[in-house]
mmCIF file of C-alpha atoms and ligand atoms in Angstrom:
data_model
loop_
_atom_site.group_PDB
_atom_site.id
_atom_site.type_symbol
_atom_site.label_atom_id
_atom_site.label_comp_id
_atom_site.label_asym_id
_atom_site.label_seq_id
_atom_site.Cartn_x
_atom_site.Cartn_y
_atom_site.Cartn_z
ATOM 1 C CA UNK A 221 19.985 16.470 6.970
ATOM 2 C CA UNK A 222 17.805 15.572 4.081
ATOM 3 C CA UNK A 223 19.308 12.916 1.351
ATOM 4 C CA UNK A 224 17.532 11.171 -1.573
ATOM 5 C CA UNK A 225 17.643 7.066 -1.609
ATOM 6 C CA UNK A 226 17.865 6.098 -5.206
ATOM 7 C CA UNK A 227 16.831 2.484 -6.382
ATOM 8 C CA UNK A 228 18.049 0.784 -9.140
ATOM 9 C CA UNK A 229 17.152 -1.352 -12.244
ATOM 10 C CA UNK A 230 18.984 -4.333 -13.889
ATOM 11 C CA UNK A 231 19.754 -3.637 -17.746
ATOM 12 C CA UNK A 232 20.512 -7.236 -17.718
ATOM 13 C CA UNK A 233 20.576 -10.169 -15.801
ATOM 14 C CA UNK A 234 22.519 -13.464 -15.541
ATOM 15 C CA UNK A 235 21.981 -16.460 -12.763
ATOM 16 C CA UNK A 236 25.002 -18.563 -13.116
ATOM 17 C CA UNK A 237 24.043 -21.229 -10.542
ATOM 18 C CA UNK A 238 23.123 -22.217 -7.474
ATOM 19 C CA UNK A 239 25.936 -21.602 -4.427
ATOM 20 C CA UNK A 240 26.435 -24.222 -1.364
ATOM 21 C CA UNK A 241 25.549 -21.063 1.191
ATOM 22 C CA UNK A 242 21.781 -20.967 -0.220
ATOM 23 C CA UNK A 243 22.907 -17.600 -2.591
ATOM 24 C CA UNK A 244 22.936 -17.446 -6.323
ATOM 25 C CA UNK A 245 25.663 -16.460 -8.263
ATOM 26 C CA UNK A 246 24.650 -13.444 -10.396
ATOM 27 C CA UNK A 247 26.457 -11.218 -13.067
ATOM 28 C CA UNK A 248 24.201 -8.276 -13.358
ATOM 29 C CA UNK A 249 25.008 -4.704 -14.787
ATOM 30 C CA UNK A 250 23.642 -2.359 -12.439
ATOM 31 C CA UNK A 251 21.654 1.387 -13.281
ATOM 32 C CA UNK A 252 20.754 3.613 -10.368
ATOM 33 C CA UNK A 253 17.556 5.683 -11.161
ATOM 34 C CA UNK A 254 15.665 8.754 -10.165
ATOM 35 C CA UNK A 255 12.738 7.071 -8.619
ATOM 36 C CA UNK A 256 13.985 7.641 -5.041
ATOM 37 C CA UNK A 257 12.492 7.829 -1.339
ATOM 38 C CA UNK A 258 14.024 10.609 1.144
ATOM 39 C CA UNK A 259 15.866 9.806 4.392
ATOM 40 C CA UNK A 260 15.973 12.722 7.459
ATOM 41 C CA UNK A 261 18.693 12.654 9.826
ATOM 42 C CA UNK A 262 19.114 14.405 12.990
ATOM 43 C CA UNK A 263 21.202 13.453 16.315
ATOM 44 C CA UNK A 264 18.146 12.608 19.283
ATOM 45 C CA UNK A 265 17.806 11.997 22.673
ATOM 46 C CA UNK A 266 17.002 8.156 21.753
ATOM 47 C CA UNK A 267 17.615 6.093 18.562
ATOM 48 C CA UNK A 268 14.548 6.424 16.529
ATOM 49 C CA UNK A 269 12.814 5.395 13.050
ATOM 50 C CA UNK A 270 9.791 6.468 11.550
ATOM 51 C CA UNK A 271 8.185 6.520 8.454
ATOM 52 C CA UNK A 272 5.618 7.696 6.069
ATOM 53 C CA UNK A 273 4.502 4.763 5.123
ATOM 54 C CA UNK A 274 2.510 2.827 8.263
ATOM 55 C CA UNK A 275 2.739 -0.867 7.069
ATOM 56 C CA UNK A 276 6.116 -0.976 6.595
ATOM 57 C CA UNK A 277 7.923 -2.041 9.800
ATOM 58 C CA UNK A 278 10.302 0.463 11.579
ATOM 59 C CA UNK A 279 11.742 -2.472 13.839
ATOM 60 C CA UNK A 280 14.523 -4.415 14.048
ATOM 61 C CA UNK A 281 13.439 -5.999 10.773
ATOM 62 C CA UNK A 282 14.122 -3.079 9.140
ATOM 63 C CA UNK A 283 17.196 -2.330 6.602
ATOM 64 C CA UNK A 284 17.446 1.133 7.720
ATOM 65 C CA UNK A 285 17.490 -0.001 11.502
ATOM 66 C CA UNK A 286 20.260 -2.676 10.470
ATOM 67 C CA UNK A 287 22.591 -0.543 9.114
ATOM 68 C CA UNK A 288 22.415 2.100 11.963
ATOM 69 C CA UNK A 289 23.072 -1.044 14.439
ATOM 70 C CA UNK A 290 25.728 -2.773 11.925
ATOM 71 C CA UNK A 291 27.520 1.607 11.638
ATOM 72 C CA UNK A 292 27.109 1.912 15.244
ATOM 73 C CA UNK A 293 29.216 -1.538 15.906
ATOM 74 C CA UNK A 294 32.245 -0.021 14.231
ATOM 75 C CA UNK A 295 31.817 3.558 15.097
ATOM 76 C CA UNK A 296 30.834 5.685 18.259
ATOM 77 C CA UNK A 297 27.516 6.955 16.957
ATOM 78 C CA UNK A 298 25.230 8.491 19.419
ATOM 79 C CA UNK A 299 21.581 8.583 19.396
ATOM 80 C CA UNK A 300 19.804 9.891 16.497
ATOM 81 C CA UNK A 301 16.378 9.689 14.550
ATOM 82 C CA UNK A 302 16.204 8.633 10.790
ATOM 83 C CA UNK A 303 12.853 9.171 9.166
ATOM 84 C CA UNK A 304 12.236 7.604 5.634
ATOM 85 C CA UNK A 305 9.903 9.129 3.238
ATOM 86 C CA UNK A 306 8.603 6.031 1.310
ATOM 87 C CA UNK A 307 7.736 6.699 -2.476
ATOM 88 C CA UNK A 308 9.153 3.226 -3.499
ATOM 89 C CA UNK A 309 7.256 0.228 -3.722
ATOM 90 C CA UNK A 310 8.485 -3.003 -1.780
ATOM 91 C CA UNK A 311 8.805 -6.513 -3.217
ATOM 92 C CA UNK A 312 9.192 -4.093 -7.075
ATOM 93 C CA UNK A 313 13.236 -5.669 -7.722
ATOM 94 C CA UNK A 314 13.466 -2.039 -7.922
ATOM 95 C CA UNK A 315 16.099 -2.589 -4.623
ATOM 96 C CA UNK A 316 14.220 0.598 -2.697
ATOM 97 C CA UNK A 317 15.447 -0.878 0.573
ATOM 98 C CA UNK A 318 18.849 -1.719 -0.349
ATOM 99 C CA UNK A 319 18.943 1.927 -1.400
ATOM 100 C CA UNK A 320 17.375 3.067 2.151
ATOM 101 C CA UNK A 321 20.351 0.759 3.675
ATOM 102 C CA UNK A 322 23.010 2.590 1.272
ATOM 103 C CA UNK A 323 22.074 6.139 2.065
ATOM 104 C CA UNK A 324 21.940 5.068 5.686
ATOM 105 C CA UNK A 325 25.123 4.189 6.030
ATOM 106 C CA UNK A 326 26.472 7.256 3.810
ATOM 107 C CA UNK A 327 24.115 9.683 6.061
ATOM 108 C CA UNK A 328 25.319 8.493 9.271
ATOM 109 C CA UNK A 329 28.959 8.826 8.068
ATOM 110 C CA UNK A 330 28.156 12.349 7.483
ATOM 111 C CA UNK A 331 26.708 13.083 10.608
ATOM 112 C CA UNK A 332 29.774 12.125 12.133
ATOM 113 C CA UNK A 333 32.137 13.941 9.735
ATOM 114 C CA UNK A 334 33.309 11.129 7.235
ATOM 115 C CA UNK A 335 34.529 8.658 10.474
ATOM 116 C CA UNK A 336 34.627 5.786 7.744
ATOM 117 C CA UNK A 337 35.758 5.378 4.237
ATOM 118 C CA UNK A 338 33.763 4.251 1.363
ATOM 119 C CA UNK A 339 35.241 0.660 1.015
ATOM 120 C CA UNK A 340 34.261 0.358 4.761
ATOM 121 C CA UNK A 341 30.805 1.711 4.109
ATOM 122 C CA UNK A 342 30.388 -0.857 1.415
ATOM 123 C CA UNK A 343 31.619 -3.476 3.333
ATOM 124 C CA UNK A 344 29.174 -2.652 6.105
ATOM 125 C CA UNK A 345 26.664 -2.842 2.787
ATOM 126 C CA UNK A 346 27.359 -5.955 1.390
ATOM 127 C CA UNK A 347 26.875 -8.059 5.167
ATOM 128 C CA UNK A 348 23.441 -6.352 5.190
ATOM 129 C CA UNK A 349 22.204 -7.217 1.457
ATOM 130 C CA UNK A 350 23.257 -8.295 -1.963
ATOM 131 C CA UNK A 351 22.750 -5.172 -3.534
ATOM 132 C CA UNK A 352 23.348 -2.648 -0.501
ATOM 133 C CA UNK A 353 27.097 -2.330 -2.060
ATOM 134 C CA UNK A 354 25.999 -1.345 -5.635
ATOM 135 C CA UNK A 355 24.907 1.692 -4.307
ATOM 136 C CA UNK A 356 28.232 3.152 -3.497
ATOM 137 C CA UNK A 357 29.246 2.597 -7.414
ATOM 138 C CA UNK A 358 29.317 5.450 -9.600
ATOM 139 C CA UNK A 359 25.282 4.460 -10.358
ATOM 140 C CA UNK A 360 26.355 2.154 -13.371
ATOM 141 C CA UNK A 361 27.841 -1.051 -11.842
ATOM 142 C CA UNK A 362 28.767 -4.671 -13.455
ATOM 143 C CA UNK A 363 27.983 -7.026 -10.304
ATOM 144 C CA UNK A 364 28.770 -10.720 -9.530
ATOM 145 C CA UNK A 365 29.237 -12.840 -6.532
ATOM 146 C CA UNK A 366 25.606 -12.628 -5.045
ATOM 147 C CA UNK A 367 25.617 -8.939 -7.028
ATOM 148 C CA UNK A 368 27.815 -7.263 -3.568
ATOM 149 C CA UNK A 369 31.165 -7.432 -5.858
ATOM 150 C CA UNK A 370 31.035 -3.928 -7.096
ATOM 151 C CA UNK A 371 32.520 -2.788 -11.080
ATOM 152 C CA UNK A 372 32.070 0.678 -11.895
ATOM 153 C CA UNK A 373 30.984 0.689 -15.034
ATOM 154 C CA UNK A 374 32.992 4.303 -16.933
ATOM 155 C CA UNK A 375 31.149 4.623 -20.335
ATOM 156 C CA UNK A 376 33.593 5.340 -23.171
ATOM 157 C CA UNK A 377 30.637 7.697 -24.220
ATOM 158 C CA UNK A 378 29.327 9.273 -21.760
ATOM 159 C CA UNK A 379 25.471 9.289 -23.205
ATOM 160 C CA UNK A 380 24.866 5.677 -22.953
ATOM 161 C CA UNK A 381 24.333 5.728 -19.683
ATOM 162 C CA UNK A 382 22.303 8.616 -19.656
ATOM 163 C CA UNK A 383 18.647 7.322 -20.566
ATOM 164 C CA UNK A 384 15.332 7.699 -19.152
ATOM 165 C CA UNK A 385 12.222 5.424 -19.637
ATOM 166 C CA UNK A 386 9.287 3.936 -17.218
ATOM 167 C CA UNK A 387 9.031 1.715 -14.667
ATOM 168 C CA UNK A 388 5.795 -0.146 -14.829
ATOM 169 C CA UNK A 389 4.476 -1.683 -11.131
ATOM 170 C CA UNK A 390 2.041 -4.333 -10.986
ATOM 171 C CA UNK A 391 0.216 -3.441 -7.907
ATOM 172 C CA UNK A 392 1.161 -7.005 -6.905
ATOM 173 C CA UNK A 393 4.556 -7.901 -5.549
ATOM 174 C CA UNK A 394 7.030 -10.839 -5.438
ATOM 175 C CA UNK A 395 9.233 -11.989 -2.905
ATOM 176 C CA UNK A 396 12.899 -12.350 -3.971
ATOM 177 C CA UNK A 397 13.628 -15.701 -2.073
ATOM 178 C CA UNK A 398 10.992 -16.875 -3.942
ATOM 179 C CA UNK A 399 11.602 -16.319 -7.191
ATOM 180 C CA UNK A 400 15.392 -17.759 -6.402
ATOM 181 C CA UNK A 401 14.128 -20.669 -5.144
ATOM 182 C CA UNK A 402 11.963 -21.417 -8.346
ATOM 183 C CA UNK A 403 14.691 -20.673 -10.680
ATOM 184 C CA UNK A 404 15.885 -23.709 -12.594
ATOM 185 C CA UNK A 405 19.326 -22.819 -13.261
ATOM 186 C CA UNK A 406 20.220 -25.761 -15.691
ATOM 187 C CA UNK A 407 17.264 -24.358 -18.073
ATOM 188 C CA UNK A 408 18.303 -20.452 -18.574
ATOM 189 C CA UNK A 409 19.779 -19.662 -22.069
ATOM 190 C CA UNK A 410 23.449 -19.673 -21.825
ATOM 191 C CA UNK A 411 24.002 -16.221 -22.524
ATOM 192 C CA UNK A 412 27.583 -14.393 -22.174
ATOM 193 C CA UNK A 413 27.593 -11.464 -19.742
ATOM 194 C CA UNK A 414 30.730 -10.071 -21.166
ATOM 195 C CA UNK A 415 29.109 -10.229 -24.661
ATOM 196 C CA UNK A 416 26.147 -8.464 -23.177
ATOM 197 C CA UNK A 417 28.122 -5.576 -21.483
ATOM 198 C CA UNK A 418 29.759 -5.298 -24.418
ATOM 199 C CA UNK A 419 26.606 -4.924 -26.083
ATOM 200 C CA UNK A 420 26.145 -1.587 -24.382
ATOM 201 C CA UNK A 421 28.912 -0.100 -26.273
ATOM 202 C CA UNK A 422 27.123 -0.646 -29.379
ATOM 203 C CA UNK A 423 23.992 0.491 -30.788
ATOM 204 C CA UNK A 424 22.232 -2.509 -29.615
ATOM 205 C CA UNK A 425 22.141 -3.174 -25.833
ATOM 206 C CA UNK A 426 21.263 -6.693 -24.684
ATOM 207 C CA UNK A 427 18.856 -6.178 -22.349
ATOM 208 C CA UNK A 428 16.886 -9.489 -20.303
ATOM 209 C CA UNK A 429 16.413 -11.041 -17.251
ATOM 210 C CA UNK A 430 17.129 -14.503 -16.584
ATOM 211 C CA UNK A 431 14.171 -14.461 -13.117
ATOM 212 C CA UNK A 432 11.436 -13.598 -15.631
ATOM 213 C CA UNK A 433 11.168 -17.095 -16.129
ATOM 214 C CA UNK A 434 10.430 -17.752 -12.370
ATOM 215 C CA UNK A 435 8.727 -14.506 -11.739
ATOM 216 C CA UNK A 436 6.166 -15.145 -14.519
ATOM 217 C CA UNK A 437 5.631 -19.091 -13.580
ATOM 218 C CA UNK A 438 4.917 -17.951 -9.799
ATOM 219 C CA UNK A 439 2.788 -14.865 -10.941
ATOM 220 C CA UNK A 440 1.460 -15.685 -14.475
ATOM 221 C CA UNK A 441 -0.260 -12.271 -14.790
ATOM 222 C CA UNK A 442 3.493 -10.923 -15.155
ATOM 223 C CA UNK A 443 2.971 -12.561 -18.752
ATOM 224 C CA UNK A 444 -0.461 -10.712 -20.331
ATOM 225 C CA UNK A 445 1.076 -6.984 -18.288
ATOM 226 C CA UNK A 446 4.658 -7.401 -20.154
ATOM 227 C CA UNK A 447 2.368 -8.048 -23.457
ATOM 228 C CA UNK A 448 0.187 -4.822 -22.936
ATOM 229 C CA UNK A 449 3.807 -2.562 -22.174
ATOM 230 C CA UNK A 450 5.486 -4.127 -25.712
ATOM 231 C CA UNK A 451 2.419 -2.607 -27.488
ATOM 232 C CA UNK A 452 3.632 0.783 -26.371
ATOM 233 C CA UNK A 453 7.662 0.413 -25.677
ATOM 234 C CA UNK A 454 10.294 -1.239 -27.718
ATOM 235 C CA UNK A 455 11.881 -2.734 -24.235
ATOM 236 C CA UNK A 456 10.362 -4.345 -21.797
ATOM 237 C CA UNK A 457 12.101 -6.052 -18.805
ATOM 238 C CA UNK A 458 11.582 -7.240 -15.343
ATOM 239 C CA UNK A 459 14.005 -5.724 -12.817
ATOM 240 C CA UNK A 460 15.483 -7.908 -10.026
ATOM 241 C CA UNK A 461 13.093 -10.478 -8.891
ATOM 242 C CA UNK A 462 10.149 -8.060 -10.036
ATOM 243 C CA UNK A 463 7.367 -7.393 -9.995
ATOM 244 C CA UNK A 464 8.325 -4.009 -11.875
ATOM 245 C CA UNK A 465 9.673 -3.215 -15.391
ATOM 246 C CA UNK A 466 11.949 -0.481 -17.041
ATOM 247 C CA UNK A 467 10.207 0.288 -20.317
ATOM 248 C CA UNK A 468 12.377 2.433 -22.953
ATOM 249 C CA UNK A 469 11.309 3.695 -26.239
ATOM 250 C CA UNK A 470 8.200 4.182 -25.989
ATOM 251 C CA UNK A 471 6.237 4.343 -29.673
ATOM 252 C CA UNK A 472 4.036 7.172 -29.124
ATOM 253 C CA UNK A 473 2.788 9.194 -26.197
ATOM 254 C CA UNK A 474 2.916 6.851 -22.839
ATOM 255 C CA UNK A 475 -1.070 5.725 -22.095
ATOM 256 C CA UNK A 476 -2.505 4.933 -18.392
ATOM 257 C CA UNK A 477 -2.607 0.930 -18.420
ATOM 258 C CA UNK A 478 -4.936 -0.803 -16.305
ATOM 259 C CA UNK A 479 -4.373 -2.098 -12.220
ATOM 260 C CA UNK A 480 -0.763 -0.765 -13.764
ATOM 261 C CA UNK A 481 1.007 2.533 -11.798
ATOM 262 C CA UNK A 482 3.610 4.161 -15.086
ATOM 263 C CA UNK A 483 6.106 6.526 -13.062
ATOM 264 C CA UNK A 484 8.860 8.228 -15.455
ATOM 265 C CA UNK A 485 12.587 7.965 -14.833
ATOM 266 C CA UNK A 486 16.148 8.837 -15.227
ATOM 267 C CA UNK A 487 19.041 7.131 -14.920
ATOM 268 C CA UNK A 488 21.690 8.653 -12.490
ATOM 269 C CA UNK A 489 24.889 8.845 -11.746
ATOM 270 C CA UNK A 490 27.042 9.379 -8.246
ATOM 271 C CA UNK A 491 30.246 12.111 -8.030
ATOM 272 C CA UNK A 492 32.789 10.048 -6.295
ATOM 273 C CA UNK A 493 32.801 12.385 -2.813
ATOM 274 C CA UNK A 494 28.761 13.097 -2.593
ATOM 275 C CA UNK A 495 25.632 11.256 -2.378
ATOM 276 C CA UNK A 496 22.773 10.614 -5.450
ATOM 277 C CA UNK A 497 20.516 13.641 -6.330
ATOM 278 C CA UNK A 498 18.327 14.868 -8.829
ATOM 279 C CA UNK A 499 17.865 18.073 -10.359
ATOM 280 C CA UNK A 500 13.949 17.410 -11.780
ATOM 281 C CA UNK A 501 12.193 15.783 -9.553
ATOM 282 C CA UNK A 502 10.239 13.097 -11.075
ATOM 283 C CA UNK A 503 6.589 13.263 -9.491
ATOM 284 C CA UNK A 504 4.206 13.017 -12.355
ATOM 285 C CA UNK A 505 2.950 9.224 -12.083
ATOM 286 C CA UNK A 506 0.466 7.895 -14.790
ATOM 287 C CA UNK A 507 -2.071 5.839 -12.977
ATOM 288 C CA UNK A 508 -4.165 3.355 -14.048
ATOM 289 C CA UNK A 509 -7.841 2.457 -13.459
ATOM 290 C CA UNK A 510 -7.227 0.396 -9.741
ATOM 291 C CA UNK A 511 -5.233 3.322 -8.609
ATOM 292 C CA UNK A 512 -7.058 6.419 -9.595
ATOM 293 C CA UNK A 513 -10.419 4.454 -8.124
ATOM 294 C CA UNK A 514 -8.608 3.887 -4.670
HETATM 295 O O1 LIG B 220 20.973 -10.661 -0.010
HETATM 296 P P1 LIG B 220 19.516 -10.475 0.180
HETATM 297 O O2 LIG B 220 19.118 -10.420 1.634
HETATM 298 O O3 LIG B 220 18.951 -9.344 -0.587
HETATM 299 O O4 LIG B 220 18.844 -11.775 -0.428
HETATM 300 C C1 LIG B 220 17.531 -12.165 -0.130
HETATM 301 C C2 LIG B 220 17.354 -13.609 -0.538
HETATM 302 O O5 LIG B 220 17.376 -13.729 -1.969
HETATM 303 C C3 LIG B 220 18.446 -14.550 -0.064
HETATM 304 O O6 LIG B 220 18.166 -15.039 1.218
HETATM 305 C C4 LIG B 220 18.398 -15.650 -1.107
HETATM 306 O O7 LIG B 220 17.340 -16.523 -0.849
HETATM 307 C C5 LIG B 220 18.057 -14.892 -2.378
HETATM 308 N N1 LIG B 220 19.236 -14.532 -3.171
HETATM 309 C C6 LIG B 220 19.905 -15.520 -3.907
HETATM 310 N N2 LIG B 220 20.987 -15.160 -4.661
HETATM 311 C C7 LIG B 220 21.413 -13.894 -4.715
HETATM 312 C C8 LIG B 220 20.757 -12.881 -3.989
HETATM 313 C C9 LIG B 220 19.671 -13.242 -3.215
HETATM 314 O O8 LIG B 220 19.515 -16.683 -3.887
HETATM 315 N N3 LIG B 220 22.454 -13.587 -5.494
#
């Protein structure tokens, strides 16, 4: 069994303040998006994990491996092999393993015949990762707590939702503790999150990111590649903890930007009984000088 592991961007992004457990508490409204890895299931003689992608880790470390140990704690699962076919970048806020942890927990379900029910699944979701949980939304999702406290978000119209755009990756990354950790709480604009989900009822969607601040002090190159995007799009915002952006209406024709990777995208949406999936697959990547050289 072959099933596509979305990841996700933030349309906007609110850190209320620091919690006593180490954990910020977020209000974030959620999009799942086309740019997606594949996961391949199939019952073994042994537990197994393997991947495409030889420096990521396929040990304990992994989320993948986690939520196979976390499903199999709960549920009789016997032995099987999961092999991830990596197209998303790590340490991008883009939440690619979060997804991979999502989709395992919904493929092993499936294997053994819908043993557990969704709220169960997301549960299991939320103990491995703030955003795991998202994932079993309907792909739109107003989140708060640490972002595992799950809002579908139903769209009075059904288009505004429906969008595509660009996410831009630095071919640096950042790592989310990190960027938490060098977020000044006291100093972020006090903007409403209601007001700004409101906003997307309207013809003019609030969209920011309260981390940019920290993500552009720890990496100031964040600063001059968010510059070079506004020349071509009319919004430009870091997802998560970055190091990516989502990049909608564009000006003109989309141009390769330098030590920059452009990869189109479309937002998505989940049927409550199935998994994610895309009719187009989105493959055609716009690379930029450090890429196409490599
Ligand atoms: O939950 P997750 O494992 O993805 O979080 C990684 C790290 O990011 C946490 O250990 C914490 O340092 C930080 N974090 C936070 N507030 C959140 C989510 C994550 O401070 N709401």
């Amino acid at each position: 069994m072959r099933l596509f592991s979305p990841s996700k961007i933030n349309l906007f992004f609110r850190v209320l303040q620091k919690r006593n457990d180490g954990y910020h508490e977020i209000v974030s409204l959620f999009q799942a998006i086309d740019f997606f890895d594949f996961l391949e299931f199939k019952f073994s003689d042994e537990d197994r994990l393997t991947c495409t992608d030889s420096t990521l880790a396929c040990d304990s470390t992994n989320l993948i491996y986690q939520a196979r140990e976390i499903f199999r704690s709960q549920f009789p699962l016997p032995p099987v092999h999961i092999h991830l076919i990596k197209q998303i970048p790590i340490q991008s806020g883009l939440g690619g393993g979060s997804g991979n942890a999502a989709t395992t927990l919904w493929g092993l379900n499936r294997l053994l015949k819908g043993i557990a029910s969704e709220e169960q699944l997301r549960d299991m979701g939320a103990q491995l990762g703030s955003d795991v949980a998202f994932f079993f939304s309907s792909g739109t999702a107003y989140c708060t707590g640490r972002g595992e406290k799950i809002d579908s978000v139903m769209p009075p119209d059904q288009d505004v939702f429906s969008f595509s755009g660009w996410i831009a990756k630095p071919v640096f990354g950042l790592s989310t503790p990190l960027v938490y950790k060098n977020t000044f709480v006291d100093g972020l604009p006090c903007r409403d999150p209601l007001l700004a989900l409101r906003s997307f009822s309207t013809d003019s969607p609030l969209y920011f990111n309260d981390l940019e601040i920290s993500s552009f002090q720890l990496e100031p190159r964040l600063i001059a590649i968010k510059e070079q995007l506004l020349q071509q799009f009319k919004t430009v915002v870091m997802t998560g903890s970055g190091t990516a952006f989502f990049c909608l209406h564009p000006f003109k024709e989309v141009q390769p930007i330098k030590k920059l990777v452009l990869h189109p995208f479309s937002s998505l949406r989940r049927d409550p009984a199935g998994w994610y999936c895309a009719s187009v697959a989105c493959s055609a990547t716009l690379e930029g000088y450090t890429q196409v050289k490599k």
